[in-house]
């Protein structure tokens, strides 16, 4: 049981390049989330998914797209990277949408630098 | 919208108690959480409290909730160097998709 894994761990992009961050969970969780973490700003929700085939916008969705084709995977895409997207990206998953008390399980993060 | 505020930094000596404070604005908050982030790692849930409780204790951790003032605190007794980390306060309202709003995080430095 690997929990939540993220690929890659580090990446450097040039402005305008594209990339996809992969999140995978093996806990059969319904909900999955993508956050970005910036100094002094805590975690901000980019997009989330309440189940396979569904996605929704979070707090800061601009410049990102997501897909949840399989229940265990949640992909975050940057079509044209900008320096403002330099951040640490965390994926999280949660078992049930009905019990808010259940914790979110976080991946180890992807550190992305856009030059 | 919802807002969760924390001080950015706290320094304590090993063996002392640490108290990390948090204030939130959403009066519909049902669950309040404390997460711990160690260097280079993701967040890990430490504990949570329902809004109808005013205190929860779990070994060295004590969570106090003042719902009237929308103030949450985490006390770590006998703080150890392994407690050095960033601590995030978070809140979640009832219903909906259980969106969790995180604070900015408090970096706890434990001095040996």
mmCIF file with all atom_site columns, C-alpha atoms in Angstrom:
data_model
loop_
_atom_site.group_PDB
_atom_site.id
_atom_site.type_symbol
_atom_site.label_atom_id
_atom_site.label_alt_id
_atom_site.label_comp_id
_atom_site.label_asym_id
_atom_site.label_entity_id
_atom_site.label_seq_id
_atom_site.pdbx_PDB_ins_code
_atom_site.Cartn_x
_atom_site.Cartn_y
_atom_site.Cartn_z
_atom_site.occupancy
_atom_site.B_iso_or_equiv
_atom_site.pdbx_formal_charge
_atom_site.auth_seq_id
_atom_site.auth_comp_id
_atom_site.auth_asym_id
_atom_site.auth_atom_id
_atom_site.pdbx_PDB_model_num
ATOM 1   C CA . UNK A 1 1   ? 0.000   0.000  0.000   1.00 0.00 ? 1   UNK A CA 1
ATOM 2   C CA . UNK A 1 2   ? 1.971   2.982  -1.305  1.00 0.00 ? 2   UNK A CA 1
ATOM 3   C CA . UNK A 1 3   ? -0.617  5.638  -0.306  1.00 0.00 ? 3   UNK A CA 1
ATOM 4   C CA . UNK A 1 4   ? -0.435  8.746  -2.492  1.00 0.00 ? 4   UNK A CA 1
ATOM 5   C CA . UNK A 1 5   ? 2.457   9.013  -4.920  1.00 0.00 ? 5   UNK A CA 1
ATOM 6   C CA . UNK A 1 6   ? 3.430   11.903 -7.173  1.00 0.00 ? 6   UNK A CA 1
ATOM 7   C CA . UNK A 1 7   ? 5.548   11.967 -10.322 1.00 0.00 ? 7   UNK A CA 1
ATOM 8   C CA . UNK A 1 8   ? 7.947   13.692 -10.868 1.00 0.00 ? 8   UNK A CA 1
ATOM 9   C CA . UNK A 1 9   ? 9.485   14.908 -7.607  1.00 0.00 ? 9   UNK A CA 1
ATOM 10  C CA . UNK A 1 10  ? 11.310  17.831 -9.223  1.00 0.00 ? 10  UNK A CA 1
ATOM 11  C CA . UNK A 1 11  ? 11.054  19.590 -12.561 1.00 0.00 ? 11  UNK A CA 1
ATOM 12  C CA . UNK A 1 12  ? 12.463  22.722 -14.182 1.00 0.00 ? 12  UNK A CA 1
ATOM 13  C CA . UNK A 1 13  ? 10.541  24.174 -17.110 1.00 0.00 ? 13  UNK A CA 1
ATOM 14  C CA . UNK A 1 14  ? 11.130  27.096 -19.414 1.00 0.00 ? 14  UNK A CA 1
ATOM 15  C CA . UNK A 1 15  ? 8.338   29.651 -19.823 1.00 0.00 ? 15  UNK A CA 1
ATOM 16  C CA . UNK A 1 16  ? 5.824   28.414 -22.360 1.00 0.00 ? 16  UNK A CA 1
ATOM 17  C CA . UNK A 1 17  ? 6.615   24.711 -21.999 1.00 0.00 ? 17  UNK A CA 1
ATOM 18  C CA . UNK A 1 18  ? 3.958   22.231 -20.995 1.00 0.00 ? 18  UNK A CA 1
ATOM 19  C CA . UNK A 1 19  ? 3.976   19.335 -18.579 1.00 0.00 ? 19  UNK A CA 1
ATOM 20  C CA . UNK A 1 20  ? 1.732   16.929 -16.703 1.00 0.00 ? 20  UNK A CA 1
ATOM 21  C CA . UNK A 1 21  ? 2.008   16.031 -13.035 1.00 0.00 ? 21  UNK A CA 1
ATOM 22  C CA . UNK A 1 22  ? 0.732   12.600 -12.123 1.00 0.00 ? 22  UNK A CA 1
ATOM 23  C CA . UNK A 1 23  ? -0.895  11.666 -8.830  1.00 0.00 ? 23  UNK A CA 1
ATOM 24  C CA . UNK A 1 24  ? -1.767  8.080  -8.019  1.00 0.00 ? 24  UNK A CA 1
ATOM 25  C CA . UNK A 1 25  ? -3.469  6.559  -4.982  1.00 0.00 ? 25  UNK A CA 1
ATOM 26  C CA . UNK A 1 26  ? -4.035  2.917  -4.170  1.00 0.00 ? 26  UNK A CA 1
ATOM 27  C CA . UNK A 1 27  ? -6.539  3.389  -1.327  1.00 0.00 ? 27  UNK A CA 1
ATOM 28  C CA . UNK A 1 28  ? -9.707  3.408  -3.484  1.00 0.00 ? 28  UNK A CA 1
ATOM 29  C CA . UNK A 1 29  ? -10.424 6.993  -2.420  1.00 0.00 ? 29  UNK A CA 1
ATOM 30  C CA . UNK A 1 30  ? -13.241 8.876  -4.083  1.00 0.00 ? 30  UNK A CA 1
ATOM 31  C CA . UNK A 1 31  ? -11.976 12.425 -3.667  1.00 0.00 ? 31  UNK A CA 1
ATOM 32  C CA . UNK A 1 32  ? -8.704  13.746 -5.030  1.00 0.00 ? 32  UNK A CA 1
ATOM 33  C CA . UNK A 1 33  ? -7.226  17.242 -4.851  1.00 0.00 ? 33  UNK A CA 1
ATOM 34  C CA . UNK A 1 34  ? -4.404  19.311 -6.282  1.00 0.00 ? 34  UNK A CA 1
ATOM 35  C CA . UNK A 1 35  ? -2.924  22.095 -4.134  1.00 0.00 ? 35  UNK A CA 1
ATOM 36  C CA . UNK A 1 36  ? -0.071  24.480 -4.558  1.00 0.00 ? 36  UNK A CA 1
ATOM 37  C CA . UNK A 1 37  ? 2.045   25.647 -1.648  1.00 0.00 ? 37  UNK A CA 1
ATOM 38  C CA . UNK A 1 38  ? 3.785   29.009 -1.738  1.00 0.00 ? 38  UNK A CA 1
ATOM 39  C CA . UNK A 1 39  ? 5.769   30.679 1.064   1.00 0.00 ? 39  UNK A CA 1
ATOM 40  C CA . UNK A 1 40  ? 3.533   32.551 3.496   1.00 0.00 ? 40  UNK A CA 1
ATOM 41  C CA . UNK A 1 41  ? 0.350   31.499 1.677   1.00 0.00 ? 41  UNK A CA 1
ATOM 42  C CA . UNK A 1 42  ? -0.411  28.043 2.972   1.00 0.00 ? 42  UNK A CA 1
ATOM 43  C CA . UNK A 1 43  ? -2.044  25.565 0.615   1.00 0.00 ? 43  UNK A CA 1
ATOM 44  C CA . UNK A 1 44  ? -4.380  26.758 -2.094  1.00 0.00 ? 44  UNK A CA 1
ATOM 45  C CA . UNK A 1 45  ? -6.742  24.407 -3.888  1.00 0.00 ? 45  UNK A CA 1
ATOM 46  C CA . UNK A 1 46  ? -6.264  24.322 -7.665  1.00 0.00 ? 46  UNK A CA 1
ATOM 47  C CA . UNK A 1 47  ? -8.740  21.652 -8.787  1.00 0.00 ? 47  UNK A CA 1
ATOM 48  C CA . UNK A 1 48  ? -10.452 18.691 -7.218  1.00 0.00 ? 48  UNK A CA 1
ATOM 49  C CA . UNK A 1 49  ? -12.390 15.617 -8.233  1.00 0.00 ? 49  UNK A CA 1
ATOM 50  C CA . UNK A 1 50  ? -15.275 13.893 -6.491  1.00 0.00 ? 50  UNK A CA 1
ATOM 51  C CA . UNK A 1 51  ? -14.993 10.705 -8.519  1.00 0.00 ? 51  UNK A CA 1
ATOM 52  C CA . UNK A 1 52  ? -13.828 9.076  -11.723 1.00 0.00 ? 52  UNK A CA 1
ATOM 53  C CA . UNK A 1 53  ? -14.652 11.224 -14.742 1.00 0.00 ? 53  UNK A CA 1
ATOM 54  C CA . UNK A 1 54  ? -15.437 14.367 -12.725 1.00 0.00 ? 54  UNK A CA 1
ATOM 55  C CA . UNK A 1 55  ? -13.380 17.483 -12.031 1.00 0.00 ? 55  UNK A CA 1
ATOM 56  C CA . UNK A 1 56  ? -14.105 20.907 -10.575 1.00 0.00 ? 56  UNK A CA 1
ATOM 57  C CA . UNK A 1 57  ? -12.321 24.205 -10.069 1.00 0.00 ? 57  UNK A CA 1
ATOM 58  C CA . UNK A 1 58  ? -10.839 25.189 -6.769  1.00 0.00 ? 58  UNK A CA 1
ATOM 59  C CA . UNK A 1 59  ? -9.531  28.497 -5.529  1.00 0.00 ? 59  UNK A CA 1
ATOM 60  C CA . UNK A 1 60  ? -6.746  29.115 -8.104  1.00 0.00 ? 60  UNK A CA 1
ATOM 61  C CA . UNK A 1 61  ? -7.569  27.110 -11.282 1.00 0.00 ? 61  UNK A CA 1
ATOM 62  C CA . UNK A 1 62  ? -6.298  29.502 -13.960 1.00 0.00 ? 62  UNK A CA 1
ATOM 63  C CA . UNK A 1 63  ? -3.447  28.123 -16.073 1.00 0.00 ? 63  UNK A CA 1
ATOM 64  C CA . UNK A 1 64  ? -4.114  24.513 -15.042 1.00 0.00 ? 64  UNK A CA 1
ATOM 65  C CA . UNK A 1 65  ? -6.213  21.652 -16.356 1.00 0.00 ? 65  UNK A CA 1
ATOM 66  C CA . UNK A 1 66  ? -6.957  18.297 -14.763 1.00 0.00 ? 66  UNK A CA 1
ATOM 67  C CA . UNK A 1 67  ? -8.309  14.904 -15.702 1.00 0.00 ? 67  UNK A CA 1
ATOM 68  C CA . UNK A 1 68  ? -9.565  11.904 -13.718 1.00 0.00 ? 68  UNK A CA 1
ATOM 69  C CA . UNK A 1 69  ? -9.970  9.166  -16.302 1.00 0.00 ? 69  UNK A CA 1
ATOM 70  C CA . UNK A 1 70  ? -9.274  6.445  -13.762 1.00 0.00 ? 70  UNK A CA 1
ATOM 71  C CA . UNK A 1 71  ? -10.315 6.487  -10.120 1.00 0.00 ? 71  UNK A CA 1
ATOM 72  C CA . UNK A 1 72  ? -6.782  5.991  -8.895  1.00 0.00 ? 72  UNK A CA 1
ATOM 73  C CA . UNK A 1 73  ? -5.139  8.733  -10.978 1.00 0.00 ? 73  UNK A CA 1
ATOM 74  C CA . UNK A 1 74  ? -5.502  12.506 -11.013 1.00 0.00 ? 74  UNK A CA 1
ATOM 75  C CA . UNK A 1 75  ? -3.453  14.440 -13.565 1.00 0.00 ? 75  UNK A CA 1
ATOM 76  C CA . UNK A 1 76  ? -2.571  18.127 -13.387 1.00 0.00 ? 76  UNK A CA 1
ATOM 77  C CA . UNK A 1 77  ? -1.554  19.797 -16.634 1.00 0.00 ? 77  UNK A CA 1
ATOM 78  C CA . UNK A 1 78  ? 0.197   23.059 -17.322 1.00 0.00 ? 78  UNK A CA 1
ATOM 79  C CA . UNK A 1 79  ? -0.322  23.953 -20.990 1.00 0.00 ? 79  UNK A CA 1
ATOM 80  C CA . UNK A 1 80  ? 1.983   26.983 -21.105 1.00 0.00 ? 80  UNK A CA 1
ATOM 81  C CA . UNK A 1 81  ? 4.059   27.333 -17.967 1.00 0.00 ? 81  UNK A CA 1
ATOM 82  C CA . UNK A 1 82  ? 4.655   30.775 -16.436 1.00 0.00 ? 82  UNK A CA 1
ATOM 83  C CA . UNK A 1 83  ? 7.129   31.843 -13.714 1.00 0.00 ? 83  UNK A CA 1
ATOM 84  C CA . UNK A 1 84  ? 4.132   32.500 -11.423 1.00 0.00 ? 84  UNK A CA 1
ATOM 85  C CA . UNK A 1 85  ? 3.514   28.742 -11.451 1.00 0.00 ? 85  UNK A CA 1
ATOM 86  C CA . UNK A 1 86  ? 6.809   28.092 -9.684  1.00 0.00 ? 86  UNK A CA 1
ATOM 87  C CA . UNK A 1 87  ? 5.618   26.312 -6.558  1.00 0.00 ? 87  UNK A CA 1
ATOM 88  C CA . UNK A 1 88  ? 5.422   23.036 -4.694  1.00 0.00 ? 88  UNK A CA 1
ATOM 89  C CA . UNK A 1 89  ? 2.422   21.008 -5.826  1.00 0.00 ? 89  UNK A CA 1
ATOM 90  C CA . UNK A 1 90  ? 0.694   18.552 -3.528  1.00 0.00 ? 90  UNK A CA 1
ATOM 91  C CA . UNK A 1 91  ? -1.851  15.949 -4.404  1.00 0.00 ? 91  UNK A CA 1
ATOM 92  C CA . UNK A 1 92  ? -4.213  14.620 -1.752  1.00 0.00 ? 92  UNK A CA 1
ATOM 93  C CA . UNK A 1 93  ? -6.977  12.055 -1.581  1.00 0.00 ? 93  UNK A CA 1
ATOM 94  C CA . UNK A 1 94  ? -9.832  11.320 0.778   1.00 0.00 ? 94  UNK A CA 1
ATOM 95  C CA . UNK A 1 95  ? -11.946 8.219  1.254   1.00 0.00 ? 95  UNK A CA 1
ATOM 96  C CA . UNK A 1 96  ? -15.460 9.520  1.527   1.00 0.00 ? 96  UNK A CA 1
ATOM 97  C CA . UNK A 1 97  ? -17.153 12.718 0.514   1.00 0.00 ? 97  UNK A CA 1
ATOM 98  C CA . UNK A 1 98  ? -19.750 12.307 3.234   1.00 0.00 ? 98  UNK A CA 1
ATOM 99  C CA . UNK A 1 99  ? -17.632 12.509 6.372   1.00 0.00 ? 99  UNK A CA 1
ATOM 100 C CA . UNK A 1 100 ? -15.670 15.738 6.656   1.00 0.00 ? 100 UNK A CA 1
ATOM 101 C CA . UNK A 1 101 ? -13.777 14.387 9.617   1.00 0.00 ? 101 UNK A CA 1
ATOM 102 C CA . UNK A 1 102 ? -11.871 11.894 7.554   1.00 0.00 ? 102 UNK A CA 1
ATOM 103 C CA . UNK A 1 103 ? -8.398  13.113 6.790   1.00 0.00 ? 103 UNK A CA 1
ATOM 104 C CA . UNK A 1 104 ? -6.875  13.955 3.479   1.00 0.00 ? 104 UNK A CA 1
ATOM 105 C CA . UNK A 1 105 ? -3.803  11.867 2.654   1.00 0.00 ? 105 UNK A CA 1
ATOM 106 C CA . UNK A 1 106 ? -1.061  13.871 1.001   1.00 0.00 ? 106 UNK A CA 1
ATOM 107 C CA . UNK A 1 107 ? 1.587   12.911 -1.504  1.00 0.00 ? 107 UNK A CA 1
ATOM 108 C CA . UNK A 1 108 ? 5.236   13.968 -1.007  1.00 0.00 ? 108 UNK A CA 1
ATOM 109 C CA . UNK A 1 109 ? 4.972   16.927 -3.381  1.00 0.00 ? 109 UNK A CA 1
ATOM 110 C CA . UNK A 1 110 ? 6.432   18.023 -6.723  1.00 0.00 ? 110 UNK A CA 1
ATOM 111 C CA . UNK A 1 111 ? 8.776   20.985 -6.731  1.00 0.00 ? 111 UNK A CA 1
ATOM 112 C CA . UNK A 1 112 ? 8.339   22.883 -10.012 1.00 0.00 ? 112 UNK A CA 1
ATOM 113 C CA . UNK A 1 113 ? 10.504  25.788 -11.138 1.00 0.00 ? 113 UNK A CA 1
ATOM 114 C CA . UNK A 1 114 ? 9.597   27.808 -14.213 1.00 0.00 ? 114 UNK A CA 1
ATOM 115 C CA . UNK A 1 115 ? 12.393  29.983 -15.572 1.00 0.00 ? 115 UNK A CA 1
ATOM 116 C CA . UNK B 2 1   ? -14.788 33.708 1.825   1.00 0.00 ? 1   UNK B CA 1
ATOM 117 C CA . UNK B 2 2   ? -13.175 31.587 4.475   1.00 0.00 ? 2   UNK B CA 1
ATOM 118 C CA . UNK B 2 3   ? -9.899  32.733 5.990   1.00 0.00 ? 3   UNK B CA 1
ATOM 119 C CA . UNK B 2 4   ? -7.551  30.969 8.394   1.00 0.00 ? 4   UNK B CA 1
ATOM 120 C CA . UNK B 2 5   ? -4.761  32.951 10.054  1.00 0.00 ? 5   UNK B CA 1
ATOM 121 C CA . UNK B 2 6   ? -1.662  31.772 11.877  1.00 0.00 ? 6   UNK B CA 1
ATOM 122 C CA . UNK B 2 7   ? 1.576   33.344 13.013  1.00 0.00 ? 7   UNK B CA 1
ATOM 123 C CA . UNK B 2 8   ? 4.445   32.314 10.766  1.00 0.00 ? 8   UNK B CA 1
ATOM 124 C CA . UNK B 2 9   ? 7.092   31.323 13.272  1.00 0.00 ? 9   UNK B CA 1
ATOM 125 C CA . UNK B 2 10  ? 7.522   29.950 16.815  1.00 0.00 ? 10  UNK B CA 1
ATOM 126 C CA . UNK B 2 11  ? 10.723  29.048 18.615  1.00 0.00 ? 11  UNK B CA 1
ATOM 127 C CA . UNK B 2 12  ? 10.799  27.002 21.856  1.00 0.00 ? 12  UNK B CA 1
ATOM 128 C CA . UNK B 2 13  ? 13.393  25.157 23.902  1.00 0.00 ? 13  UNK B CA 1
ATOM 129 C CA . UNK B 2 14  ? 13.390  21.385 24.033  1.00 0.00 ? 14  UNK B CA 1
ATOM 130 C CA . UNK B 2 15  ? 11.284  20.168 26.949  1.00 0.00 ? 15  UNK B CA 1
ATOM 131 C CA . UNK B 2 16  ? 9.108   23.292 27.080  1.00 0.00 ? 16  UNK B CA 1
ATOM 132 C CA . UNK B 2 17  ? 5.491   23.419 25.913  1.00 0.00 ? 17  UNK B CA 1
ATOM 133 C CA . UNK B 2 18  ? 4.651   24.874 22.509  1.00 0.00 ? 18  UNK B CA 1
ATOM 134 C CA . UNK B 2 19  ? 1.393   26.654 21.806  1.00 0.00 ? 19  UNK B CA 1
ATOM 135 C CA . UNK B 2 20  ? 0.456   27.317 18.198  1.00 0.00 ? 20  UNK B CA 1
ATOM 136 C CA . UNK B 2 21  ? -2.529  29.573 17.618  1.00 0.00 ? 21  UNK B CA 1
ATOM 137 C CA . UNK B 2 22  ? -5.000  29.925 14.767  1.00 0.00 ? 22  UNK B CA 1
ATOM 138 C CA . UNK B 2 23  ? -8.029  32.074 14.059  1.00 0.00 ? 23  UNK B CA 1
ATOM 139 C CA . UNK B 2 24  ? -10.672 31.402 11.447  1.00 0.00 ? 24  UNK B CA 1
ATOM 140 C CA . UNK B 2 25  ? -13.566 33.378 10.048  1.00 0.00 ? 25  UNK B CA 1
ATOM 141 C CA . UNK B 2 26  ? -16.077 30.814 8.789   1.00 0.00 ? 26  UNK B CA 1
ATOM 142 C CA . UNK B 2 27  ? -18.788 30.444 11.408  1.00 0.00 ? 27  UNK B CA 1
ATOM 143 C CA . UNK B 2 28  ? -20.090 27.312 9.684   1.00 0.00 ? 28  UNK B CA 1
ATOM 144 C CA . UNK B 2 29  ? -16.851 25.437 10.310  1.00 0.00 ? 29  UNK B CA 1
ATOM 145 C CA . UNK B 2 30  ? -17.687 21.981 11.518  1.00 0.00 ? 30  UNK B CA 1
ATOM 146 C CA . UNK B 2 31  ? -14.270 20.365 11.677  1.00 0.00 ? 31  UNK B CA 1
ATOM 147 C CA . UNK B 2 32  ? -10.982 21.993 12.586  1.00 0.00 ? 32  UNK B CA 1
ATOM 148 C CA . UNK B 2 33  ? -7.708  20.243 11.917  1.00 0.00 ? 33  UNK B CA 1
ATOM 149 C CA . UNK B 2 34  ? -4.049  20.389 12.731  1.00 0.00 ? 34  UNK B CA 1
ATOM 150 C CA . UNK B 2 35  ? -1.653  19.048 10.105  1.00 0.00 ? 35  UNK B CA 1
ATOM 151 C CA . UNK B 2 36  ? 2.118   18.637 10.416  1.00 0.00 ? 36  UNK B CA 1
ATOM 152 C CA . UNK B 2 37  ? 4.547   19.031 7.524   1.00 0.00 ? 37  UNK B CA 1
ATOM 153 C CA . UNK B 2 38  ? 8.103   17.836 7.990   1.00 0.00 ? 38  UNK B CA 1
ATOM 154 C CA . UNK B 2 39  ? 10.823  19.161 5.672   1.00 0.00 ? 39  UNK B CA 1
ATOM 155 C CA . UNK B 2 40  ? 10.468  17.865 2.120   1.00 0.00 ? 40  UNK B CA 1
ATOM 156 C CA . UNK B 2 41  ? 7.286   15.949 2.871   1.00 0.00 ? 41  UNK B CA 1
ATOM 157 C CA . UNK B 2 42  ? 3.557   16.282 2.439   1.00 0.00 ? 42  UNK B CA 1
ATOM 158 C CA . UNK B 2 43  ? 1.095   17.164 5.183   1.00 0.00 ? 43  UNK B CA 1
ATOM 159 C CA . UNK B 2 44  ? 0.071   14.606 7.750   1.00 0.00 ? 44  UNK B CA 1
ATOM 160 C CA . UNK B 2 45  ? -3.009  14.888 9.929   1.00 0.00 ? 45  UNK B CA 1
ATOM 161 C CA . UNK B 2 46  ? -2.147  15.245 13.613  1.00 0.00 ? 46  UNK B CA 1
ATOM 162 C CA . UNK B 2 47  ? -5.580  15.648 15.112  1.00 0.00 ? 47  UNK B CA 1
ATOM 163 C CA . UNK B 2 48  ? -8.958  17.211 14.529  1.00 0.00 ? 48  UNK B CA 1
ATOM 164 C CA . UNK B 2 49  ? -11.807 18.517 16.655  1.00 0.00 ? 49  UNK B CA 1
ATOM 165 C CA . UNK B 2 50  ? -15.518 18.854 16.046  1.00 0.00 ? 50  UNK B CA 1
ATOM 166 C CA . UNK B 2 51  ? -16.944 22.330 16.483  1.00 0.00 ? 51  UNK B CA 1
ATOM 167 C CA . UNK B 2 52  ? -19.216 21.161 19.315  1.00 0.00 ? 52  UNK B CA 1
ATOM 168 C CA . UNK B 2 53  ? -16.178 20.291 21.448  1.00 0.00 ? 53  UNK B CA 1
ATOM 169 C CA . UNK B 2 54  ? -13.967 22.723 23.320  1.00 0.00 ? 54  UNK B CA 1
ATOM 170 C CA . UNK B 2 55  ? -11.021 20.482 24.052  1.00 0.00 ? 55  UNK B CA 1
ATOM 171 C CA . UNK B 2 56  ? -9.394  17.318 22.790  1.00 0.00 ? 56  UNK B CA 1
ATOM 172 C CA . UNK B 2 57  ? -6.324  15.626 24.214  1.00 0.00 ? 57  UNK B CA 1
ATOM 173 C CA . UNK B 2 58  ? -4.196  13.023 22.505  1.00 0.00 ? 58  UNK B CA 1
ATOM 174 C CA . UNK B 2 59  ? -0.974  12.074 24.337  1.00 0.00 ? 59  UNK B CA 1
ATOM 175 C CA . UNK B 2 60  ? 1.273   15.171 24.189  1.00 0.00 ? 60  UNK B CA 1
ATOM 176 C CA . UNK B 2 61  ? -1.183  17.121 22.058  1.00 0.00 ? 61  UNK B CA 1
ATOM 177 C CA . UNK B 2 62  ? -4.005  19.282 23.428  1.00 0.00 ? 62  UNK B CA 1
ATOM 178 C CA . UNK B 2 63  ? -6.378  21.124 21.132  1.00 0.00 ? 63  UNK B CA 1
ATOM 179 C CA . UNK B 2 64  ? -8.442  23.975 22.534  1.00 0.00 ? 64  UNK B CA 1
ATOM 180 C CA . UNK B 2 65  ? -11.339 25.521 20.638  1.00 0.00 ? 65  UNK B CA 1
ATOM 181 C CA . UNK B 2 66  ? -13.004 28.821 21.506  1.00 0.00 ? 66  UNK B CA 1
ATOM 182 C CA . UNK B 2 67  ? -15.910 28.853 19.092  1.00 0.00 ? 67  UNK B CA 1
ATOM 183 C CA . UNK B 2 68  ? -17.158 32.253 20.202  1.00 0.00 ? 68  UNK B CA 1
ATOM 184 C CA . UNK B 2 69  ? -13.823 33.882 19.323  1.00 0.00 ? 69  UNK B CA 1
ATOM 185 C CA . UNK B 2 70  ? -13.147 31.463 16.421  1.00 0.00 ? 70  UNK B CA 1
ATOM 186 C CA . UNK B 2 71  ? -9.798  30.633 17.968  1.00 0.00 ? 71  UNK B CA 1
ATOM 187 C CA . UNK B 2 72  ? -8.053  27.272 17.848  1.00 0.00 ? 72  UNK B CA 1
ATOM 188 C CA . UNK B 2 73  ? -4.807  26.324 19.555  1.00 0.00 ? 73  UNK B CA 1
ATOM 189 C CA . UNK B 2 74  ? -2.475  23.333 19.557  1.00 0.00 ? 74  UNK B CA 1
ATOM 190 C CA . UNK B 2 75  ? -0.386  22.708 22.641  1.00 0.00 ? 75  UNK B CA 1
ATOM 191 C CA . UNK B 2 76  ? 2.528   20.288 22.418  1.00 0.00 ? 76  UNK B CA 1
ATOM 192 C CA . UNK B 2 77  ? 3.779   19.221 25.829  1.00 0.00 ? 77  UNK B CA 1
ATOM 193 C CA . UNK B 2 78  ? 7.460   18.361 26.395  1.00 0.00 ? 78  UNK B CA 1
ATOM 194 C CA . UNK B 2 79  ? 8.425   19.560 22.918  1.00 0.00 ? 79  UNK B CA 1
ATOM 195 C CA . UNK B 2 80  ? 11.129  17.470 21.241  1.00 0.00 ? 80  UNK B CA 1
ATOM 196 C CA . UNK B 2 81  ? 13.504  18.269 18.375  1.00 0.00 ? 81  UNK B CA 1
ATOM 197 C CA . UNK B 2 82  ? 11.469  15.835 16.257  1.00 0.00 ? 82  UNK B CA 1
ATOM 198 C CA . UNK B 2 83  ? 8.514   18.190 16.615  1.00 0.00 ? 83  UNK B CA 1
ATOM 199 C CA . UNK B 2 84  ? 10.315  20.785 14.472  1.00 0.00 ? 84  UNK B CA 1
ATOM 200 C CA . UNK B 2 85  ? 8.061   21.198 11.449  1.00 0.00 ? 85  UNK B CA 1
ATOM 201 C CA . UNK B 2 86  ? 5.424   23.446 9.914   1.00 0.00 ? 86  UNK B CA 1
ATOM 202 C CA . UNK B 2 87  ? 2.005   23.133 11.532  1.00 0.00 ? 87  UNK B CA 1
ATOM 203 C CA . UNK B 2 88  ? -1.096  23.956 9.536   1.00 0.00 ? 88  UNK B CA 1
ATOM 204 C CA . UNK B 2 89  ? -4.462  24.813 10.966  1.00 0.00 ? 89  UNK B CA 1
ATOM 205 C CA . UNK B 2 90  ? -7.380  23.988 8.664   1.00 0.00 ? 90  UNK B CA 1
ATOM 206 C CA . UNK B 2 91  ? -11.155 24.162 8.737   1.00 0.00 ? 91  UNK B CA 1
ATOM 207 C CA . UNK B 2 92  ? -13.947 22.466 6.875   1.00 0.00 ? 92  UNK B CA 1
ATOM 208 C CA . UNK B 2 93  ? -17.623 23.399 6.784   1.00 0.00 ? 93  UNK B CA 1
ATOM 209 C CA . UNK B 2 94  ? -20.403 20.876 6.966   1.00 0.00 ? 94  UNK B CA 1
ATOM 210 C CA . UNK B 2 95  ? -21.878 19.555 3.753   1.00 0.00 ? 95  UNK B CA 1
ATOM 211 C CA . UNK B 2 96  ? -20.786 20.219 0.186   1.00 0.00 ? 96  UNK B CA 1
ATOM 212 C CA . UNK B 2 97  ? -17.560 18.672 -1.041  1.00 0.00 ? 97  UNK B CA 1
ATOM 213 C CA . UNK B 2 98  ? -15.872 19.235 2.274   1.00 0.00 ? 98  UNK B CA 1
ATOM 214 C CA . UNK B 2 99  ? -13.508 21.860 0.961   1.00 0.00 ? 99  UNK B CA 1
ATOM 215 C CA . UNK B 2 100 ? -10.714 22.308 3.466   1.00 0.00 ? 100 UNK B CA 1
ATOM 216 C CA . UNK B 2 101 ? -9.240  25.778 3.945   1.00 0.00 ? 101 UNK B CA 1
ATOM 217 C CA . UNK B 2 102 ? -5.668  25.793 5.218   1.00 0.00 ? 102 UNK B CA 1
ATOM 218 C CA . UNK B 2 103 ? -3.873  28.467 7.167   1.00 0.00 ? 103 UNK B CA 1
ATOM 219 C CA . UNK B 2 104 ? -0.483  29.809 6.172   1.00 0.00 ? 104 UNK B CA 1
ATOM 220 C CA . UNK B 2 105 ? 1.344   27.435 8.501   1.00 0.00 ? 105 UNK B CA 1
ATOM 221 C CA . UNK B 2 106 ? 3.468   28.061 11.617  1.00 0.00 ? 106 UNK B CA 1
ATOM 222 C CA . UNK B 2 107 ? 7.082   26.975 11.492  1.00 0.00 ? 107 UNK B CA 1
ATOM 223 C CA . UNK B 2 108 ? 8.048   25.510 14.862  1.00 0.00 ? 108 UNK B CA 1
ATOM 224 C CA . UNK B 2 109 ? 11.748  25.556 15.677  1.00 0.00 ? 109 UNK B CA 1
ATOM 225 C CA . UNK B 2 110 ? 12.831  23.491 18.701  1.00 0.00 ? 110 UNK B CA 1
ATOM 226 C CA . UNK B 2 111 ? 16.128  24.561 20.207  1.00 0.00 ? 111 UNK B CA 1
ATOM 227 C CA . UNK B 2 112 ? 18.104  21.733 21.881  1.00 0.00 ? 112 UNK B CA 1
#
